[in-house]
Tab-separated table of C-alpha atoms and ligand atoms in Angstrom:
chain	number	residue	atom	x	y	z
A	199	MET	CA	-18.878	3.718	-15.204
A	200	TYR	CA	-18.223	5.371	-11.836
A	201	SER	CA	-15.278	3.115	-10.827
A	202	TYR	CA	-13.105	0.788	-12.924
A	203	ILE	CA	-11.867	-1.225	-9.943
A	204	SER	CA	-11.428	-4.894	-10.870
A	205	HIS	CA	-9.768	-6.663	-7.919
A	206	LEU	CA	-7.234	-6.545	-5.108
A	207	GLU	CA	-3.682	-7.856	-5.473
A	208	CYS	CA	-1.069	-8.963	-2.947
A	209	SER	CA	1.926	-6.591	-3.060
A	210	VAL	CA	4.316	-9.527	-2.658
A	211	CYS	CA	3.055	-12.495	-4.735
A	212	GLU	CA	0.392	-10.779	-6.905
A	213	LYS	CA	-2.310	-13.228	-5.865
A	214	GLU	CA	-5.731	-11.767	-6.687
A	215	PHE	CA	-8.643	-11.204	-4.319
A	216	PRO	CA	-12.154	-9.814	-4.848
A	217	HIS	CA	-12.772	-6.175	-3.969
A	218	ASP	CA	-16.440	-6.616	-3.100
A	219	GLN	CA	-15.829	-8.044	0.345
A	220	ILE	CA	-14.192	-6.564	3.428
A	221	SER	CA	-10.392	-6.935	3.234
A	222	SER	CA	-7.441	-6.053	5.378
A	223	ILE	CA	-3.999	-7.516	4.576
A	224	SER	CA	-3.360	-10.345	2.095
A	225	GLU	CA	-4.246	-13.854	3.235
A	226	CYS	CA	-1.327	-15.355	1.300
A	227	CYS	CA	1.586	-13.279	2.604
A	228	ALA	CA	0.036	-11.110	5.355
A	229	LYS	CA	1.269	-8.043	3.466
A	230	VAL	CA	-0.214	-4.932	1.805
A	231	LEU	CA	-3.065	-5.387	-0.686
A	232	PHE	CA	-3.360	-3.008	-3.637
A	233	ALA	CA	-6.516	-2.151	-5.563
A	234	ARG	CA	-6.283	-2.804	-9.310
A	235	TYR	CA	-8.375	-1.243	-12.070
A	236	ASP	CA	-9.335	-2.173	-15.615
A	237	LEU	CA	-7.069	0.446	-17.138
A	238	GLN	CA	-7.392	-0.865	-20.709
A	239	LYS	CA	-11.138	-0.355	-20.597
A	240	LEU	CA	-10.805	3.039	-18.911
A	241	LYS	CA	-8.343	4.150	-21.553
A	242	LYS	CA	-10.836	3.309	-24.295
A	243	GLU	CA	-13.858	4.855	-22.628
A	244	VAL	CA	-12.679	8.050	-20.907
A	245	ASP	CA	-10.799	11.118	-22.100
A	246	LYS	CA	-8.605	12.718	-19.438
A	247	ASN	CA	-9.918	16.136	-20.407
A	248	VAL	CA	-13.269	15.377	-18.715
A	249	TYR	CA	-11.629	15.864	-15.325
A	250	ALA	CA	-11.154	19.602	-15.669
A	251	SER	CA	-14.914	20.165	-15.823
A	252	ARG	CA	-15.805	18.125	-12.737
A	253	GLU	CA	-16.201	19.349	-9.188
A	254	SER	CA	-12.836	20.107	-7.581
A	255	ASN	CA	-12.432	17.364	-4.994
A	256	MET	CA	-10.748	13.953	-5.109
A	257	TRP	CA	-13.913	12.190	-6.298
A	258	ARG	CA	-13.502	13.837	-9.682
A	259	PHE	CA	-11.174	10.866	-10.259
A	260	SER	CA	-13.872	8.318	-9.346
A	261	GLU	CA	-12.875	5.997	-12.221
A	262	LEU	CA	-9.584	5.406	-10.390
A	263	LEU	CA	-11.157	5.133	-6.931
A	264	PRO	CA	-12.624	1.985	-5.361
A	265	VAL	CA	-16.247	2.944	-4.644
A	266	THR	CA	-18.572	1.531	-7.317
A	267	ASP	CA	-21.818	3.341	-6.379
A	268	PRO	CA	-21.629	7.128	-5.871
A	269	ALA	CA	-24.399	6.851	-3.264
A	270	ASN	CA	-21.876	5.173	-0.920
A	271	VAL	CA	-19.340	8.007	-1.013
A	272	VAL	CA	-18.807	9.677	2.372
A	273	THR	CA	-17.301	13.069	1.605
A	274	LEU	CA	-16.438	16.352	3.273
A	275	GLY	CA	-15.007	17.789	0.048
A	276	GLU	CA	-11.479	16.350	0.463
A	277	GLY	CA	-8.869	16.957	-2.217
A	278	GLY	CA	-8.779	19.600	-4.920
A	279	THR	CA	-6.048	21.436	-3.021
A	280	PRO	CA	-3.933	24.190	-4.582
A	281	LEU	CA	-0.521	23.693	-6.143
A	282	LEU	CA	1.256	26.942	-5.310
A	283	ARG	CA	4.289	28.121	-7.225
A	284	THR	CA	6.652	29.561	-4.631
A	285	THR	CA	7.796	33.132	-4.875
A	286	ASP	CA	10.441	34.001	-2.266
A	287	LEU	CA	11.543	30.434	-1.535
A	288	GLY	CA	12.166	29.543	-5.167
A	289	LYS	CA	14.250	32.693	-5.660
A	290	LYS	CA	16.178	32.126	-2.461
A	291	LEU	CA	17.036	28.533	-3.381
A	292	ASN	CA	17.630	29.416	-7.036
A	293	LEU	CA	14.963	26.990	-8.227
A	294	ASN	CA	12.737	28.078	-11.108
A	295	ASN	CA	9.947	25.553	-10.607
A	296	LEU	CA	9.467	25.023	-6.917
A	297	TYR	CA	5.901	24.322	-5.774
A	298	ILE	CA	4.026	23.613	-2.566
A	299	LYS	CA	1.059	21.253	-2.754
A	300	ASP	CA	-0.964	22.563	0.167
A	301	GLU	CA	-2.840	19.717	1.814
A	302	GLY	CA	-3.493	21.866	4.879
A	303	LEU	CA	-6.735	22.970	3.220
A	304	ASN	CA	-8.344	19.555	3.529
A	305	PRO	CA	-11.222	18.783	5.923
A	306	THR	CA	-9.714	18.345	9.425
A	307	GLY	CA	-6.619	20.214	8.253
A	308	THR	CA	-4.455	17.410	6.851
A	309	PHE	CA	-4.199	15.091	3.866
A	310	LYS	CA	-5.355	12.228	6.106
A	311	ALA	CA	-8.824	13.273	4.899
A	312	ARG	CA	-8.113	11.797	1.453
A	313	GLY	CA	-7.117	8.350	2.670
A	314	ILE	CA	-9.770	8.156	5.330
A	315	GLY	CA	-12.439	9.511	2.975
A	316	ALA	CA	-11.692	6.698	0.516
A	317	ALA	CA	-11.430	3.953	3.153
A	318	VAL	CA	-14.584	4.946	5.043
A	319	SER	CA	-16.521	5.227	1.782
A	320	LYS	CA	-15.495	1.769	0.565
A	321	ALA	CA	-16.176	0.274	4.015
A	322	ASN	CA	-19.586	1.938	3.905
A	323	GLU	CA	-20.213	0.320	0.522
A	324	LEU	CA	-19.263	-3.090	1.971
A	325	GLY	CA	-21.604	-2.782	4.945
A	326	VAL	CA	-19.098	-2.079	7.741
A	327	LYS	CA	-20.937	-0.920	10.868
A	328	GLY	CA	-18.180	0.787	12.849
A	329	PHE	CA	-14.442	1.495	13.002
A	330	THR	CA	-11.363	1.387	15.191
A	331	MET	CA	-8.326	3.539	14.516
A	332	PRO	CA	-4.867	3.786	16.031
A	333	SER	CA	-3.284	7.130	15.282
A	334	ALA	CA	-0.364	9.340	16.176
A	335	GLY	CA	-2.921	12.106	15.904
A	336	ASN	CA	-4.183	13.455	12.604
A	337	ALA	CA	-5.633	10.215	11.276
A	338	ALA	CA	-7.791	9.911	14.368
A	339	GLY	CA	-9.236	13.361	13.829
A	340	ALA	CA	-10.006	12.533	10.221
A	341	VAL	CA	-11.583	9.173	11.025
A	342	ALA	CA	-13.673	10.746	13.752
A	343	ALA	CA	-15.033	13.297	11.290
A	344	TYR	CA	-15.722	10.809	8.481
A	345	ALA	CA	-17.306	8.324	10.870
A	346	ALA	CA	-19.595	11.103	12.089
A	347	ARG	CA	-20.442	11.956	8.503
A	348	SER	CA	-21.173	8.302	7.681
A	349	GLY	CA	-23.256	7.783	10.810
A	350	HIS	CA	-21.013	4.967	12.100
A	351	PRO	CA	-19.346	4.764	15.531
A	352	VAL	CA	-15.546	4.869	15.894
A	353	LYS	CA	-13.096	4.095	18.680
A	354	VAL	CA	-9.768	5.883	18.358
A	355	TYR	CA	-6.514	4.923	20.110
A	356	MET	CA	-3.906	7.642	20.517
A	357	PRO	CA	-0.653	7.992	22.448
A	358	GLN	CA	-1.275	10.054	25.575
A	359	ASP	CA	0.980	12.833	24.336
A	360	ALA	CA	-0.774	13.215	20.958
A	361	PRO	CA	-1.487	16.853	20.062
A	362	SER	CA	-4.343	18.436	21.905
A	363	ALA	CA	-6.019	19.423	18.601
A	364	ASN	CA	-6.365	15.740	17.666
A	365	LYS	CA	-7.876	14.776	20.965
A	366	LYS	CA	-10.321	17.665	20.834
A	367	GLU	CA	-11.449	17.155	17.254
A	368	SER	CA	-12.084	13.468	18.019
A	369	LEU	CA	-14.225	14.379	21.019
A	370	LEU	CA	-15.962	17.167	19.120
A	371	THR	CA	-17.063	14.793	16.372
A	372	GLY	CA	-18.292	12.170	18.816
A	373	ALA	CA	-15.574	9.500	18.628
A	374	GLU	CA	-14.734	7.324	21.619
A	375	LEU	CA	-11.248	8.561	22.522
A	376	ASN	CA	-8.859	6.104	24.186
A	377	LEU	CA	-5.448	7.386	25.289
A	378	VAL	CA	-2.771	4.700	25.238
A	379	ASP	CA	0.259	4.642	27.495
A	380	GLY	CA	2.735	4.002	24.681
A	381	LEU	CA	3.413	4.685	21.014
A	382	ILE	CA	1.414	4.395	17.817
A	383	SER	CA	2.564	0.774	17.521
A	384	ASP	CA	1.026	0.005	20.926
A	385	ALA	CA	-2.150	1.805	19.927
A	386	GLY	CA	-2.181	-0.322	16.769
A	387	ARG	CA	-2.114	-3.569	18.691
A	388	ILE	CA	-5.020	-2.541	20.891
A	389	SER	CA	-7.028	-1.182	17.978
A	390	SER	CA	-6.781	-4.409	15.989
A	391	GLN	CA	-7.653	-6.504	19.033
A	392	VAL	CA	-10.754	-4.467	19.842
A	393	ALA	CA	-11.785	-4.558	16.175
A	394	LYS	CA	-11.641	-8.367	16.257
A	395	GLU	CA	-13.512	-8.662	19.518
A	396	GLU	CA	-16.261	-6.215	18.679
A	397	ASN	CA	-16.642	-6.834	14.945
A	398	LEU	CA	-15.469	-3.344	14.002
A	399	PHE	CA	-13.222	-2.473	11.069
A	400	ASP	CA	-9.603	-1.462	11.830
A	401	LEU	CA	-8.443	1.392	9.587
A	402	SER	CA	-4.668	1.151	10.370
A	403	THR	CA	-2.298	2.506	7.725
A	404	LEU	CA	-1.933	0.046	4.836
A	405	LYS	CA	-3.615	-2.727	6.799
A	406	GLU	CA	-6.612	-2.065	4.600
A	407	PRO	CA	-6.259	-1.394	0.862
A	408	TYR	CA	-8.074	1.918	0.352
A	409	ARG	CA	-6.360	4.678	2.315
A	410	ALA	CA	-3.539	4.520	-0.243
A	411	GLU	CA	-6.159	4.954	-2.982
A	412	GLY	CA	-7.326	8.226	-1.454
A	413	LYS	CA	-3.771	9.502	-1.123
A	414	LYS	CA	-3.115	8.424	-4.695
A	415	THR	CA	-5.341	11.284	-5.823
A	416	MET	CA	-2.532	13.708	-4.857
A	417	ALA	CA	-0.576	12.329	-7.825
A	418	LEU	CA	-3.574	12.560	-10.135
A	419	GLU	CA	-4.118	16.194	-9.095
A	420	LEU	CA	-0.424	17.059	-9.388
A	421	ALA	CA	-0.311	15.668	-12.913
A	422	GLN	CA	-3.446	17.536	-13.920
A	423	GLN	CA	-2.318	20.789	-12.276
A	424	LEU	CA	1.014	20.607	-14.120
A	425	GLY	CA	-0.778	20.216	-17.466
A	426	TRP	CA	-0.643	16.383	-17.455
A	427	LYS	CA	3.029	16.222	-16.624
A	428	ILE	CA	4.872	14.341	-13.915
A	429	PRO	CA	7.100	16.462	-11.654
A	430	ASP	CA	10.814	15.641	-11.378
A	431	VAL	CA	11.098	15.484	-7.599
A	432	ILE	CA	8.603	15.041	-4.754
A	433	VAL	CA	9.848	15.734	-1.236
A	434	TYR	CA	7.578	13.918	1.177
A	435	PRO	CA	7.467	13.770	4.996
A	436	THR	CA	7.251	10.040	5.598
A	437	GLY	CA	5.585	8.294	8.504
A	438	GLY	CA	3.658	5.189	7.498
A	439	GLY	CA	4.371	5.976	3.860
A	440	THR	CA	0.832	5.883	2.460
A	441	GLY	CA	1.446	9.120	0.603
A	442	ILE	CA	4.571	7.938	-1.223
A	443	ILE	CA	3.033	4.568	-1.982
A	444	GLY	CA	-0.244	6.106	-3.119
A	445	MET	CA	1.363	8.741	-5.341
A	446	HIS	CA	3.745	6.255	-6.929
A	447	LYS	CA	0.778	4.003	-7.681
A	448	GLY	CA	-1.172	6.936	-9.095
A	449	PHE	CA	1.629	7.966	-11.467
A	450	ASN	CA	2.002	4.340	-12.583
A	451	GLU	CA	-1.682	4.196	-13.451
A	452	LEU	CA	-1.477	7.489	-15.377
A	453	LEU	CA	1.572	6.212	-17.273
A	454	GLU	CA	-0.207	2.968	-18.097
A	455	LEU	CA	-3.258	4.915	-19.275
A	456	GLY	CA	-0.985	7.009	-21.487
A	457	TRP	CA	-2.406	10.183	-19.904
A	458	VAL	CA	1.125	11.271	-19.045
A	459	THR	CA	4.477	10.326	-20.520
A	460	GLY	CA	7.946	10.125	-19.039
A	461	LYS	CA	8.901	8.524	-15.769
A	462	GLN	CA	8.180	8.495	-12.063
A	463	PRO	CA	9.419	11.455	-10.011
A	464	ARG	CA	12.348	10.886	-7.673
A	465	PHE	CA	10.700	10.354	-4.318
A	466	ILE	CA	12.537	11.853	-1.347
A	467	ALA	CA	11.438	10.547	2.053
A	468	VAL	CA	12.087	13.013	4.861
A	469	GLN	CA	11.939	11.724	8.430
A	470	ALA	CA	12.562	13.167	11.879
A	471	GLU	CA	15.943	12.628	13.510
A	472	GLY	CA	14.133	11.099	16.504
A	473	CYS	CA	12.287	8.503	14.391
A	474	GLN	CA	14.004	7.559	11.132
A	475	PRO	CA	13.607	3.828	10.479
A	476	ILE	CA	13.327	4.319	6.709
A	477	VAL	CA	16.421	6.536	6.505
A	478	LYS	CA	18.454	3.971	8.423
A	479	ALA	CA	17.252	1.065	6.295
A	480	PHE	CA	17.821	3.038	3.082
A	481	ASN	CA	21.385	3.935	4.081
A	482	GLU	CA	22.141	0.355	5.062
A	483	GLY	CA	20.821	-1.022	1.793
A	484	ALA	CA	18.196	-3.060	3.647
A	485	ASP	CA	14.882	-4.196	2.146
A	486	SER	CA	12.958	-3.617	5.349
A	487	SER	CA	13.316	-1.449	8.432
A	488	GLU	CA	13.904	-2.223	12.081
A	489	MET	CA	11.585	-0.936	14.797
A	490	TRP	CA	12.893	2.489	15.906
A	491	THR	CA	13.206	2.592	19.679
A	492	ASN	CA	12.231	5.620	21.789
A	493	ALA	CA	10.692	7.386	18.815
A	494	ALA	CA	10.329	11.088	19.596
A	495	THR	CA	9.532	14.161	17.481
A	496	VAL	CA	7.222	17.168	17.578
A	497	ALA	CA	5.998	16.111	14.141
A	498	ASP	CA	3.437	13.549	15.234
A	499	GLY	CA	2.714	12.391	11.690
A	500	LEU	CA	6.340	11.224	11.495
A	501	ARG	CA	6.311	9.299	14.766
A	502	VAL	CA	5.869	5.878	13.167
A	503	PRO	CA	8.632	3.601	14.511
A	504	GLY	CA	7.757	0.488	12.485
A	505	PRO	CA	6.010	1.274	9.188
A	506	PHE	CA	4.102	-1.821	8.016
A	507	ALA	CA	4.816	-1.086	4.340
A	508	ASP	CA	8.536	-0.354	4.784
A	509	TYR	CA	9.466	-2.794	1.991
A	510	VAL	CA	7.255	-0.937	-0.497
A	511	ILE	CA	8.575	2.506	0.497
A	512	LEU	CA	12.230	1.413	0.236
A	513	LYS	CA	11.659	-0.155	-3.156
A	514	ILE	CA	10.054	3.042	-4.474
A	515	LEU	CA	12.885	5.257	-3.174
A	516	ARG	CA	15.469	3.041	-4.897
A	517	GLU	CA	13.599	2.453	-8.137
A	518	THR	CA	12.910	6.144	-8.715
A	519	GLY	CA	16.441	7.293	-7.873
A	520	GLY	CA	15.221	9.006	-4.722
A	521	THR	CA	16.687	9.001	-1.268
A	522	ALA	CA	15.827	9.276	2.436
A	523	LEU	CA	16.913	12.120	4.720
A	524	SER	CA	16.461	13.091	8.340
A	525	VAL	CA	15.958	16.522	9.899
A	526	THR	CA	15.890	17.768	13.492
A	527	ASP	CA	12.825	19.088	15.306
A	528	LYS	CA	14.433	22.513	15.622
A	529	GLU	CA	15.067	22.645	11.885
A	530	MET	CA	11.427	21.735	11.264
A	531	VAL	CA	10.034	24.416	13.544
A	532	ASP	CA	12.405	27.042	12.104
A	533	ALA	CA	11.242	26.012	8.618
A	534	MET	CA	7.592	26.401	9.714
A	535	TYR	CA	8.345	30.078	10.337
A	536	GLU	CA	10.397	30.440	7.162
A	537	ILE	CA	7.791	28.942	4.815
A	538	SER	CA	4.869	30.606	6.525
A	539	SER	CA	6.507	34.026	6.389
A	540	ASP	CA	7.965	33.656	2.870
A	541	GLU	CA	4.934	32.115	1.211
A	542	GLY	CA	1.932	32.701	3.475
A	543	VAL	CA	1.284	28.979	3.752
A	544	VAL	CA	0.718	28.188	7.440
A	545	ILE	CA	2.520	24.887	7.379
A	546	CYS	CA	2.746	21.934	9.790
A	547	PRO	CA	6.147	20.693	11.048
A	548	GLU	CA	5.971	17.623	8.775
A	549	GLY	CA	5.412	19.827	5.728
A	550	ALA	CA	8.156	22.191	6.861
A	551	ALA	CA	10.568	19.242	7.110
A	552	THR	CA	10.473	19.008	3.301
A	553	LEU	CA	12.220	22.375	2.972
A	554	VAL	CA	15.006	21.236	5.289
A	555	GLY	CA	15.276	18.062	3.227
A	556	LEU	CA	15.359	20.041	0.000
A	557	ARG	CA	18.287	22.134	1.263
A	558	GLN	CA	20.183	18.901	1.969
A	559	LEU	CA	19.490	17.749	-1.592
A	560	LEU	CA	20.714	21.062	-3.001
A	561	ASP	CA	23.880	20.877	-0.890
A	562	LYS	CA	24.586	17.459	-2.366
A	563	GLY	CA	23.838	18.662	-5.896
A	564	LEU	CA	20.924	16.251	-6.252
A	565	VAL	CA	18.430	18.765	-7.714
A	566	SER	CA	18.993	21.110	-10.635
A	567	GLN	CA	17.708	24.621	-11.220
A	568	ASP	CA	14.998	23.957	-13.789
A	569	GLU	CA	13.568	20.768	-12.383
A	570	THR	CA	9.978	20.761	-11.158
A	571	VAL	CA	10.173	20.161	-7.425
A	572	ILE	CA	7.160	19.605	-5.162
A	573	LEU	CA	7.236	20.186	-1.421
A	574	LEU	CA	4.321	18.211	-0.101
A	575	ASN	CA	2.741	20.106	2.764
A	576	THR	CA	0.705	17.438	4.487
A	577	GLY	CA	-1.157	19.661	6.937
A	578	SER	CA	-1.891	22.977	8.549
A	579	ALA	CA	-0.018	24.760	11.339
A	580	TYR	CA	-3.421	25.215	12.992
A	581	LYS	CA	-3.131	21.679	14.309
A	582	TYR	CA	0.221	22.469	15.964
A	583	LEU	CA	-0.309	25.884	17.508
A	584	GLU	CA	1.556	24.771	20.634
A	585	LEU	CA	4.755	24.875	18.534
A	586	VAL	CA	4.264	28.543	17.717
A	587	SER	CA	5.181	31.057	20.390
A	588	GLU	CA	3.014	34.089	21.079
A	589	LYS	CA	5.961	36.487	21.089
B	238	PLP	C1	0.237	11.089	8.777
B	238	PLP	C2	1.008	12.295	8.477
B	238	PLP	C3	2.207	12.235	7.746
B	238	PLP	C4	2.830	10.929	7.291
B	238	PLP	O1	2.065	10.377	6.272
B	238	PLP	P1	2.293	8.890	5.707
B	238	PLP	O2	1.593	8.896	4.418
B	238	PLP	O3	1.723	7.957	6.691
B	238	PLP	O4	3.754	8.707	5.547
B	238	PLP	C5	2.840	13.423	7.427
B	238	PLP	N1	2.332	14.616	7.826
B	238	PLP	C6	1.192	14.721	8.536
B	238	PLP	C7	0.707	16.065	8.936
B	238	PLP	C8	0.489	13.563	8.882
B	238	PLP	O5	-0.635	13.676	9.580
B	239	ZN	ZN1	0.804	-12.888	-1.408
């Protein structure tokens, strides 16, 4: 069987919904919906060792992805990114097992390709005819590319000061680009309104169930790349939180399948000083976050003042023994240079923020020398060349 998806489930009350019709948030609680799979059946029918022989992209894990007919998959080869053991950085920080998962090698240069690839493919399977997308930047570029690939139109809504690369890649791939005088949250409101009016499908973060499924494949790849082991710590630059939520879900499914043993990694959410709603809520012991006012950072992927799935992110950080940390823009840009020059990975500011976060963890004694630590590099420096000086 290509996919073992069985249904959708409300993240709050666990009410079940069918997966074979177009869905956004749960009707019962107006919260995040998660895709569920028949893991008992999968466990009986598939051996995890088949994955090594399949093509190296995220669709190698089709059994744990939502598309039921391979003919509906819209792909640009997303996923299958390298897990690089660090050389200089590991030595410098006295860590024996420090890795970078380099998502900068994805189509359109960021890991947004995974989530959007999954969501556009499932929407394609369900007969959606066109999309809207609010984005701080990189998601718009990815949607524009996948919409082009699927042959469907897309209208993207971006803050006016979104990076030039994101505007240009949207135009290049034929999206209708709308610049919004405001933040991602304002873009989100307009996007959902236009979707309603024009019968298009709104692909906002976690307001549809499948972007998290695409990002989940990072966990499946990490486990496979580590020899079917779960890492100890994942340091993740957190905006809307799809990556943390997806990876946590992926590790849970692997644990339930018995394909890995042990426990979830400690998830560390790193945010920008100028937009840190999750850090504030975590430190205050709150279950949800407050809208961050005047959100500002050069790391556009982290400029999400009111993450819709805040309650899921906070729960994961607490349950796994993780934490939430903030870093300054200057620290991020300095770390871009440090990682790029130490390791040769041309890293985006969001990815670079993980190194700054890791140093804070080490200062507090929260990571030990032999633990397996993953810095999740979510994108390429090529999308942020304006942050790199020519001298
Ligand atoms: C979107 C984005 C993030 C944040 O990802 P979430 O999963 O929404 O938290 C981080 N880095 C980059 C480069 C991004 O584009
Ligand atoms: Zn519910």
